[in-house]
Short mmCIF file of C-alpha atoms and ligand atoms in Angstrom, two decimals:
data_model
loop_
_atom_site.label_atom_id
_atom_site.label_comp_id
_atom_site.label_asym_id
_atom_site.label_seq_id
_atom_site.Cartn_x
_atom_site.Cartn_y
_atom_site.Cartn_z
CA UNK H 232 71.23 102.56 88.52
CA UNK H 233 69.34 100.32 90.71
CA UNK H 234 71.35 97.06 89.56
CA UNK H 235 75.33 96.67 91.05
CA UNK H 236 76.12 95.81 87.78
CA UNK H 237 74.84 98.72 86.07
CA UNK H 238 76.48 100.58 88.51
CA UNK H 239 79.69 98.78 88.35
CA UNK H 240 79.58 99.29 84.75
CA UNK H 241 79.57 103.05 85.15
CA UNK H 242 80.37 103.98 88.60
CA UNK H 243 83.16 107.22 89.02
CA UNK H 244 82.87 108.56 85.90
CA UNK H 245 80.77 110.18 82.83
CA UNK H 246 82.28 111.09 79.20
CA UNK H 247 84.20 114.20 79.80
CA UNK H 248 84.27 117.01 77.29
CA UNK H 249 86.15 115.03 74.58
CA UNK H 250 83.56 112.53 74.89
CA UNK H 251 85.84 109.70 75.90
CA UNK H 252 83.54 106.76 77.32
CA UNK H 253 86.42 105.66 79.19
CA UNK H 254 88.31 107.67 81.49
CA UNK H 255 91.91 109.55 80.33
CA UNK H 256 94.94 109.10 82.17
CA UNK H 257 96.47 111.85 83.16
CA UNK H 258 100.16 111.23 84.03
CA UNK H 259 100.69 114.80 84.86
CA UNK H 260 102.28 115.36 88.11
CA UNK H 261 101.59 119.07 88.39
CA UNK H 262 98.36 121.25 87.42
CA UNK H 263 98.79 125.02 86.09
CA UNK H 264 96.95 127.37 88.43
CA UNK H 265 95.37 130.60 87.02
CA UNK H 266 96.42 132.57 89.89
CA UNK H 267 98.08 131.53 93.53
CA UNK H 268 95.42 128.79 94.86
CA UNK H 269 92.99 129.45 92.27
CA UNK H 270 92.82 125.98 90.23
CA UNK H 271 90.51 123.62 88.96
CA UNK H 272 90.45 121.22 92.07
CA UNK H 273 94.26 119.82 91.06
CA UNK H 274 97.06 121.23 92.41
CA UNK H 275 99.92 118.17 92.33
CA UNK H 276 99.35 114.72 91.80
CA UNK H 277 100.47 113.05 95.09
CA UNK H 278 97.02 115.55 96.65
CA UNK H 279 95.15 114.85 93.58
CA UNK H 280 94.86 113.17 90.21
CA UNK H 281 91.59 113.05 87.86
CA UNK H 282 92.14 109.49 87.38
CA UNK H 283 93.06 108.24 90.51
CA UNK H 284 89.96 110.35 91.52
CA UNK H 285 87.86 108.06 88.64
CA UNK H 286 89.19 105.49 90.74
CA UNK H 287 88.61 106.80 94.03
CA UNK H 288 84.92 107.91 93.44
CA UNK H 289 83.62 104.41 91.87
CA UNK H 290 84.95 102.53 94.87
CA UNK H 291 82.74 105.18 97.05
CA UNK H 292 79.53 104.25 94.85
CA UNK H 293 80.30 100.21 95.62
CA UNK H 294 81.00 100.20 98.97
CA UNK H 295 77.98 103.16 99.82
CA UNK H 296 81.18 104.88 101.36
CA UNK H 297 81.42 109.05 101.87
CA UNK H 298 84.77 108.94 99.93
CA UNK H 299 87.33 106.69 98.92
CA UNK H 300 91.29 106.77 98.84
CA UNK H 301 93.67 104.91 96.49
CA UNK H 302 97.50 103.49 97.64
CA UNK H 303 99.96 102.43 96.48
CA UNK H 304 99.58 98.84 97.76
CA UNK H 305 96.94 97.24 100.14
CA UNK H 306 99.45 97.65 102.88
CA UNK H 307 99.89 101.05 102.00
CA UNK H 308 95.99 101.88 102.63
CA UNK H 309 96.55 99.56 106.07
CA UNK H 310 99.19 101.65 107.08
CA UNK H 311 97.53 105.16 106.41
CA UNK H 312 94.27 104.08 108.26
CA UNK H 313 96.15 103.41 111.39
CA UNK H 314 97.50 106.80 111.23
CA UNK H 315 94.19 107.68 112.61
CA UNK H 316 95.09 106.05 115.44
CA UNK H 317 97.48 108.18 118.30
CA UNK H 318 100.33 106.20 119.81
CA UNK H 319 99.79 104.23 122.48
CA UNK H 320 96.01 103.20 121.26
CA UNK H 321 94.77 99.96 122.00
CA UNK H 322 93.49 97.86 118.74
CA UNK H 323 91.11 94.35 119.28
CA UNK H 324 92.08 92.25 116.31
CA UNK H 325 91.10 88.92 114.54
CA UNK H 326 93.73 86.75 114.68
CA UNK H 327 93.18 85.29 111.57
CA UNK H 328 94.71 88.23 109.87
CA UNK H 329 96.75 88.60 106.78
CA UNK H 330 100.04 87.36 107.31
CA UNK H 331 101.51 91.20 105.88
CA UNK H 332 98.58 92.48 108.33
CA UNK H 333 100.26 90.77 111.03
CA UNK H 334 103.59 91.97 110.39
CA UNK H 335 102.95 95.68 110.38
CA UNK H 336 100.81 95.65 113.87
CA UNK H 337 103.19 93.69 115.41
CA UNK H 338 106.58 94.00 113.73
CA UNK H 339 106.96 98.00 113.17
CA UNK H 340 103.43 99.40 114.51
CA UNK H 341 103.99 98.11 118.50
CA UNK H 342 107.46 99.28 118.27
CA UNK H 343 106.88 102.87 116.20
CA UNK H 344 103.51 103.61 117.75
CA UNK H 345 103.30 102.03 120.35
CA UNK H 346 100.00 100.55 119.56
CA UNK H 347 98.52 97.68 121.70
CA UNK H 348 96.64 94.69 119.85
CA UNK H 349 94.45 92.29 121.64
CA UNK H 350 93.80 89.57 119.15
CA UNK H 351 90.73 87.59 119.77
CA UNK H 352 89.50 84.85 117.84
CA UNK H 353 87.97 85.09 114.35
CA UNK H 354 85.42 83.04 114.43
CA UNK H 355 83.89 84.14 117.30
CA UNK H 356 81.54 87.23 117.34
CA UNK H 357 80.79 87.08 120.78
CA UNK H 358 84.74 86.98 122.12
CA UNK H 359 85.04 89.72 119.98
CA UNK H 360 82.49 91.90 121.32
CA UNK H 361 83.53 90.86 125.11
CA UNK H 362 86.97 92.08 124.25
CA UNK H 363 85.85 95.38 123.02
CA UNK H 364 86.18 97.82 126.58
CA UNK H 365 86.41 101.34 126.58
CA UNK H 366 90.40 101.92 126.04
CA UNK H 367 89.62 100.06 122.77
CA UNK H 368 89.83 102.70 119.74
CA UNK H 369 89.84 100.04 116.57
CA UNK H 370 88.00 97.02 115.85
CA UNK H 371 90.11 95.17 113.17
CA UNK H 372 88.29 92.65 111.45
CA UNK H 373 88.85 90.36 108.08
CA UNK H 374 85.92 89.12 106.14
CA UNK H 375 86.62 86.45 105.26
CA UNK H 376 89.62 85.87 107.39
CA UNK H 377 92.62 84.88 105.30
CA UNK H 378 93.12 82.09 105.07
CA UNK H 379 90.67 80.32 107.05
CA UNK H 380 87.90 81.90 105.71
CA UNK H 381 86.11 82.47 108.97
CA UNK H 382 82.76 84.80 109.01
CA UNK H 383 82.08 87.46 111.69
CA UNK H 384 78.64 89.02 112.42
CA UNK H 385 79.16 92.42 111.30
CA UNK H 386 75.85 93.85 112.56
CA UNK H 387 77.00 92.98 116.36
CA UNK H 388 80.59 94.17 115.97
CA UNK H 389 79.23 97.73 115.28
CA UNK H 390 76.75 97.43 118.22
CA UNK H 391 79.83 96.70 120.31
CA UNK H 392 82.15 99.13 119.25
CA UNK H 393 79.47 101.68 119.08
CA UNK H 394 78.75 101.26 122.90
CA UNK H 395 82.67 101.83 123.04
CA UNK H 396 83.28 104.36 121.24
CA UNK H 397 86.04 102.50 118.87
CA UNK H 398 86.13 102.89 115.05
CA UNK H 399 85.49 100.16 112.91
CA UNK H 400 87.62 98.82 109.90
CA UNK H 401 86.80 95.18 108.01
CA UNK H 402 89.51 94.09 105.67
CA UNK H 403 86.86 93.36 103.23
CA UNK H 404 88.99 92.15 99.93
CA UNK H 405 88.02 88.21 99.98
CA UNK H 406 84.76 89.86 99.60
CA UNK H 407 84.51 92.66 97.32
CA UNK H 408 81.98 94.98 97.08
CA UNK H 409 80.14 92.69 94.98
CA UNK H 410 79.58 90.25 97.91
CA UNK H 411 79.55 92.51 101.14
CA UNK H 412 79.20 96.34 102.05
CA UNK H 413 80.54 96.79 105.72
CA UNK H 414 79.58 100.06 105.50
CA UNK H 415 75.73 99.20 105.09
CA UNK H 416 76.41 97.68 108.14
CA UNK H 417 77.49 100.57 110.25
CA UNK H 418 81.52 100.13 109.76
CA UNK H 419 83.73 103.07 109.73
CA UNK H 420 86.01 102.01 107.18
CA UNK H 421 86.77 99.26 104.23
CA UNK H 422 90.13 98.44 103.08
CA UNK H 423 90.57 96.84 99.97
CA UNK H 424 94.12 95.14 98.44
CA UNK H 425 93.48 96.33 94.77
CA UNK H 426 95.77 94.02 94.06
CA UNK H 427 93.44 91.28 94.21
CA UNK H 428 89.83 91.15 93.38
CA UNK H 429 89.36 94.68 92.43
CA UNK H 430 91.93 95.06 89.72
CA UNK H 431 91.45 91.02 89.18
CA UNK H 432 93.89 90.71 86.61
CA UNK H 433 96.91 90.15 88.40
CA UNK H 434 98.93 92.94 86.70
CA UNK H 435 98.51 96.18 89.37
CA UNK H 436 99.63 96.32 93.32
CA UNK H 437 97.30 98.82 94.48
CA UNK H 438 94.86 99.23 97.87
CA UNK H 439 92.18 101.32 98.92
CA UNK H 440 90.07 103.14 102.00
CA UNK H 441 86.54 103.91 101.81
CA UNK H 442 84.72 105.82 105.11
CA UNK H 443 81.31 106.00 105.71
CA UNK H 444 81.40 109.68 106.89
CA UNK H 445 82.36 112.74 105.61
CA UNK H 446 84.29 113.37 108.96
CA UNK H 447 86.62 110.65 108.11
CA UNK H 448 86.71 111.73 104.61
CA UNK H 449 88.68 114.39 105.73
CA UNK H 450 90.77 112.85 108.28
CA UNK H 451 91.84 110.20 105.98
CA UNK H 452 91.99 112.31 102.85
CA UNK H 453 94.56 114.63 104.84
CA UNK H 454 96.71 111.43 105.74
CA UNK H 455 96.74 110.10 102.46
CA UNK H 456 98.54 113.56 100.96
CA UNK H 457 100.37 113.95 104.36
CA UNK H 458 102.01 110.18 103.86
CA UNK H 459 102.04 110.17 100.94
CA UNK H 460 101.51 106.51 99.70
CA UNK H 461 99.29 107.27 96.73
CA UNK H 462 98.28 105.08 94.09
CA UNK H 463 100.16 106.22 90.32
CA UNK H 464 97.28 107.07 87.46
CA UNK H 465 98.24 103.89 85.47
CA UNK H 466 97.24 101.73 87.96
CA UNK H 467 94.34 103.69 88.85
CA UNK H 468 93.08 103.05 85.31
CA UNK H 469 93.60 99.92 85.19
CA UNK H 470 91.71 98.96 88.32
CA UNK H 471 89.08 101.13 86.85
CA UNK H 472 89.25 98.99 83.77
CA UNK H 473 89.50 95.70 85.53
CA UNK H 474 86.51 96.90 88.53
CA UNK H 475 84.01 97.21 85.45
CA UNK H 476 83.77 93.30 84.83
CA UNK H 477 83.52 92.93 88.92
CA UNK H 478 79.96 91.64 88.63
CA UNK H 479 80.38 88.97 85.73
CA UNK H 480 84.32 88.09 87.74
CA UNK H 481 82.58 86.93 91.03
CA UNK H 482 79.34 85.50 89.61
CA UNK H 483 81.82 83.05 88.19
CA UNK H 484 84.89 82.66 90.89
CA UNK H 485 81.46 81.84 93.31
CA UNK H 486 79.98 79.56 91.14
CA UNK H 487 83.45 77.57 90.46
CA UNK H 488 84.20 77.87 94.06
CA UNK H 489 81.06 76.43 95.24
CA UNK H 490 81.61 73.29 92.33
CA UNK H 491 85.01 72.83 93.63
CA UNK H 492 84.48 72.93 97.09
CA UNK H 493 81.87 70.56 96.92
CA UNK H 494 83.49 67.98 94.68
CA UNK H 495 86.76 68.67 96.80
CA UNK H 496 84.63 67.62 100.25
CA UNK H 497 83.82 64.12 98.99
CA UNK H 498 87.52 63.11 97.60
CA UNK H 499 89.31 60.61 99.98
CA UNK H 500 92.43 62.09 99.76
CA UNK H 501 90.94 65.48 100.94
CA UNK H 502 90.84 65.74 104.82
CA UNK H 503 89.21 68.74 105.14
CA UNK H 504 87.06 71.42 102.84
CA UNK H 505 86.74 75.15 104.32
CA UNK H 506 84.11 76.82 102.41
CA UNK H 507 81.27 79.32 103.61
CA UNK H 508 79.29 77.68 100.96
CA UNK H 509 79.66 74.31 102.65
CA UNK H 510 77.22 73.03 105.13
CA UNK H 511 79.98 71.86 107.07
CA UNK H 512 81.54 75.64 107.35
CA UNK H 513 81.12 76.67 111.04
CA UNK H 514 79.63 79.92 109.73
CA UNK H 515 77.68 78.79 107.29
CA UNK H 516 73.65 80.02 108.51
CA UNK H 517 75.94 83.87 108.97
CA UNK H 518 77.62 83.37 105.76
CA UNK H 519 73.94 82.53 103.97
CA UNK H 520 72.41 85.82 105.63
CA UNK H 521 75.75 87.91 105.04
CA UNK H 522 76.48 86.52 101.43
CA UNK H 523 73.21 86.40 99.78
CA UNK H 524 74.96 86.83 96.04
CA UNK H 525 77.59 83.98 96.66
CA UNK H 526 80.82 82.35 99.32
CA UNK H 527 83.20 83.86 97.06
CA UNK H 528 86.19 82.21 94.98
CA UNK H 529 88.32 81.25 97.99
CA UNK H 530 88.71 77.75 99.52
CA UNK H 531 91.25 76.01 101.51
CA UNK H 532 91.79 72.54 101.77
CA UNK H 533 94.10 70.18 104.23
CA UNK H 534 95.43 67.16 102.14
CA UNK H 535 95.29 63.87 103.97
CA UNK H 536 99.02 63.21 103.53
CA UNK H 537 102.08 64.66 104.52
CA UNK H 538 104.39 66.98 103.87
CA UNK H 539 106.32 65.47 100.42
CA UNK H 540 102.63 64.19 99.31
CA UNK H 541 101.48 67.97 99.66
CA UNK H 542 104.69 69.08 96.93
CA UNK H 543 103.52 66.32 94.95
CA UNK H 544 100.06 67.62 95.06
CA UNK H 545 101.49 70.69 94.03
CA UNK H 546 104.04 69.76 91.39
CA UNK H 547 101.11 67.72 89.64
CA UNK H 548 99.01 70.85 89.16
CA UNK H 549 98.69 72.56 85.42
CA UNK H 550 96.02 75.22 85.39
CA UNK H 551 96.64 76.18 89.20
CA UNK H 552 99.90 78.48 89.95
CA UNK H 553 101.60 78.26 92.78
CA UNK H 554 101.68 81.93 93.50
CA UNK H 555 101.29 84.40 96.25
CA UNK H 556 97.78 86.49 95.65
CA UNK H 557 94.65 85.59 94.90
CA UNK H 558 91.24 87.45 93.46
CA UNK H 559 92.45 87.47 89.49
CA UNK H 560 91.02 85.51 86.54
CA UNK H 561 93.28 82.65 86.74
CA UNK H 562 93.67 79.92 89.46
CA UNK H 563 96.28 80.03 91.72
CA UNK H 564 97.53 77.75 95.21
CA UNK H 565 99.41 78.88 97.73
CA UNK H 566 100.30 77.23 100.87
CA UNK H 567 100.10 79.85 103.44
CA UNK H 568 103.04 77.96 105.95
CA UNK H 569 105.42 78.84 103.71
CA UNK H 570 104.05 81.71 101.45
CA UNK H 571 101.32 84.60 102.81
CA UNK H 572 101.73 83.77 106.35
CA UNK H 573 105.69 82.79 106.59
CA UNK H 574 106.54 85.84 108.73
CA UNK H 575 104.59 84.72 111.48
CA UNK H 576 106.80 82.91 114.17
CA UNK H 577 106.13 79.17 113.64
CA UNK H 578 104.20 78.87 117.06
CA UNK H 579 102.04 81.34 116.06
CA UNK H 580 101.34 79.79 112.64
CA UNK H 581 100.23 76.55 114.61
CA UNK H 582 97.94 78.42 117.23
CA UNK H 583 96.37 79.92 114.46
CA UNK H 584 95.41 76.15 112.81
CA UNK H 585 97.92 76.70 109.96
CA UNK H 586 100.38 73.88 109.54
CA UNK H 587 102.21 73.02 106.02
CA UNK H 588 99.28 70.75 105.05
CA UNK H 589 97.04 73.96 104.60
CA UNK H 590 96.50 74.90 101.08
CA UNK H 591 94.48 77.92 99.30
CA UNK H 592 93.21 77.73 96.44
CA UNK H 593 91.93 81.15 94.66
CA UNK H 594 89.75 79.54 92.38
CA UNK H 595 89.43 81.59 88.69
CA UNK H 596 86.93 82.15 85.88
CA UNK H 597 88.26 79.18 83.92
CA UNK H 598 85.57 76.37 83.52
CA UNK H 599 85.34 74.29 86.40
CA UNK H 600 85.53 71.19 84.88
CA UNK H 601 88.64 71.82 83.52
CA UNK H 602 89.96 73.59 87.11
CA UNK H 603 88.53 70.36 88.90
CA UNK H 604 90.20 67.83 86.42
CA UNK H 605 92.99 69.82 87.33
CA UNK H 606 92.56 68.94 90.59
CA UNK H 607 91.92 65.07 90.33
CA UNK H 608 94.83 64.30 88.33
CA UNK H 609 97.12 66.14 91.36
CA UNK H 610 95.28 64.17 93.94
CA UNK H 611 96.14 60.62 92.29
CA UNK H 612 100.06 61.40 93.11
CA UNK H 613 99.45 62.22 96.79
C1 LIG F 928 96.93 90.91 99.83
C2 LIG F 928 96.18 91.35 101.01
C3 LIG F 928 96.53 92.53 101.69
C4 LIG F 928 97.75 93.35 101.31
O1 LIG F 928 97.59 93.95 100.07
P1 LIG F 928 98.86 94.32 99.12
O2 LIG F 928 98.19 94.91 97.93
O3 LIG F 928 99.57 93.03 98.84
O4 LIG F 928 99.70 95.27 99.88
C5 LIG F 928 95.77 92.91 102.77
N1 LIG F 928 94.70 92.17 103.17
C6 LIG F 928 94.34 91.05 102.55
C7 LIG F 928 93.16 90.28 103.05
C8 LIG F 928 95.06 90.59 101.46
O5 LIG F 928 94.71 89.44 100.85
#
């Protein structure tokens, strides 16, 4: 299966002895042993479930990871990885971070564990690598940061962290596997918010770890039955389900992103375009080398009005949702002020170039005409 599709298509899981092409789900929460210990690899479902395990082993394949672990939620799989961590450790993170990200490091994490973050800034490979000493035991990057879309150089993150002996973790689920494998690039570990891109379909909360080494496997695999913040076997089929079209999903969320975003750039009411796939895009040579399939089918836009001319914007729309989330067949808009990053402090929001003006658009598999008619028509009542 030389092909990511073919792979995609078939990764975690071969007809079992019914013959079932696609995987069972088994909603059992308890396996009968044949004597004390002596099973057939399932004991209880929270340590292990055959289809969360479908699940669990087709992310692995994608991402070229040792093993992979499903959660409940993407937060969930955040939360378990920086068990890893002991208390007191000191984390260097992008500060262009999920907004729920955010929240756990600093709102429960640097009170329960004690953990130190240095947050450096996104964009800038080399500041990241300068803040990476010797007390530093986890890189924490996004790629592409949410919601600004920024691009790091993977390659020299790993160099750096190597040197210091700190683990690395990308927040890889703008990308998908589809686009990006941190792992081929020497990172320790991929998170994933199933919820989004994965799944795709907008109907499962779910997240995921994959490690590149079998040492990790372990750790993590211990943590994830220790917590305890699995992912149920519904959900893990339906991700399976919705991971097999991954393939055809982004070819089209990149194509329609990169239409969009370049129709958006030259509209006068549009003040500014971030894209990867744009010329203009700070990034854009590392996001060419790093992204040779496609930008992905995120954008985000400033308006060139103000606040009530942004709700118009928004009120206008009629194929875009204004939602939370992102990554699933249909479009959807979110402003981050108010929505994915309203539990950072407002002074915060503003250091970190969000203001109410920001939009994001998650851009789906509809046809783009349509999604950017969609668009004009809301731009003519700003
Ligand atoms: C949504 C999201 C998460 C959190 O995932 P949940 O499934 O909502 O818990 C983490 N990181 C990124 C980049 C996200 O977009």
């Amino acid at each position: 299966m030389t092909h990511p599709d073919t792979l995609t298509v078939h990764a975690g899981y071969t007809p079992d002895a019914t013959g079932a092409v696609m995987p069972p789900i088994y909603l059992s929460s308890t396996f009968a042993q044949q004597a004390p210990g002596k099973h057939g690899g399932f004991e209880y479902a929270r340590s292990g479930n055959p289809t969360r395990q479908t699940l669990e082993r087709a992310l692995a394949e994608l991402e070229g990871g040792a093993a992979a672990f499903a959660f409940a939620s993407g937060l969930a799989a955040i939360s378990t990885v920086l068990e890893l961590l002991n208390a007191g450790d000191e984390i260097v993170a992008v500060d262009d971070l999920y907004g729920g990200s955010w929240r756990l490091l600093e709102r429960v994490r640097t009170r329960s564990a004690g953990l130190k973050i240095r947050y450096v800034p996104a964009g800038d490979t080399a500041a990241i690598c300068e803040a990476i000493t010797p007390a530093t035991k986890l890189v924490w990057i996004e790629v592409p940061t949410n919601p600004l879309l920024q691009i790091v150089d993977l390659e020299a993150i790993v160099n750096a962290a190597r040197k210091a002996g700190a683990m690395t973790v990308a927040d890889a689920t703008f990308a998908t596997p589809y686009l990006l494998q941190p792992i081929r690039y020497g990172f320790d570990v991929v998170v994933h918010s199933l919820t989004k891109y994965l799944n795709g379909h907008s109907d499962v909360v779910g997240g995921a770890a994959i490690v590149r080494t079998p040492e990790l496997a372990e750790r993590l695999g211990y943590l994830q039955n220790a917590v305890g913040g699995v992912l149920d076997p519904f959900s893990s089929f339906l991700v399976v389900r919705g991971l097999r079209t991954l393939p055809l999903r982004m070819q089209q969320h990149c194509r329609n992103a990169q239409q969009i975003a370049a129709w958006l750039a030259s509209q006068a009411g549009v003040r500014e375009v971030i894209y990867p796939g744009l010329e203009s895009h700070p990034q854009h040579e590392l996001a060419k080398r790093q992204f040779p399939q496609g930008f992905g089918g995120m954008i985000s836009l400033r308006l060139d009005t103000d606040e009530a001319g942004v709700l118009r914007f928004l009120s206008g729309l009629k194929i875009f949702a204004l939602a939370e989330s992102l990554g699933a067949v249909e479009s959807l808009i979110a402003q981050p002020w108010t929505m994915s990053h309203g539990s950072l402090p407002e002074v915060q929001r503003l250091a970190r170039n969000i203001d109410p003006g920001l939009l994001r658009l998650s851009v789906g598999v509809e046809h783009a005409d349509d999604l950017v008619a969609d668009l004009r028509n809301a731009l003519t009542l700003i």
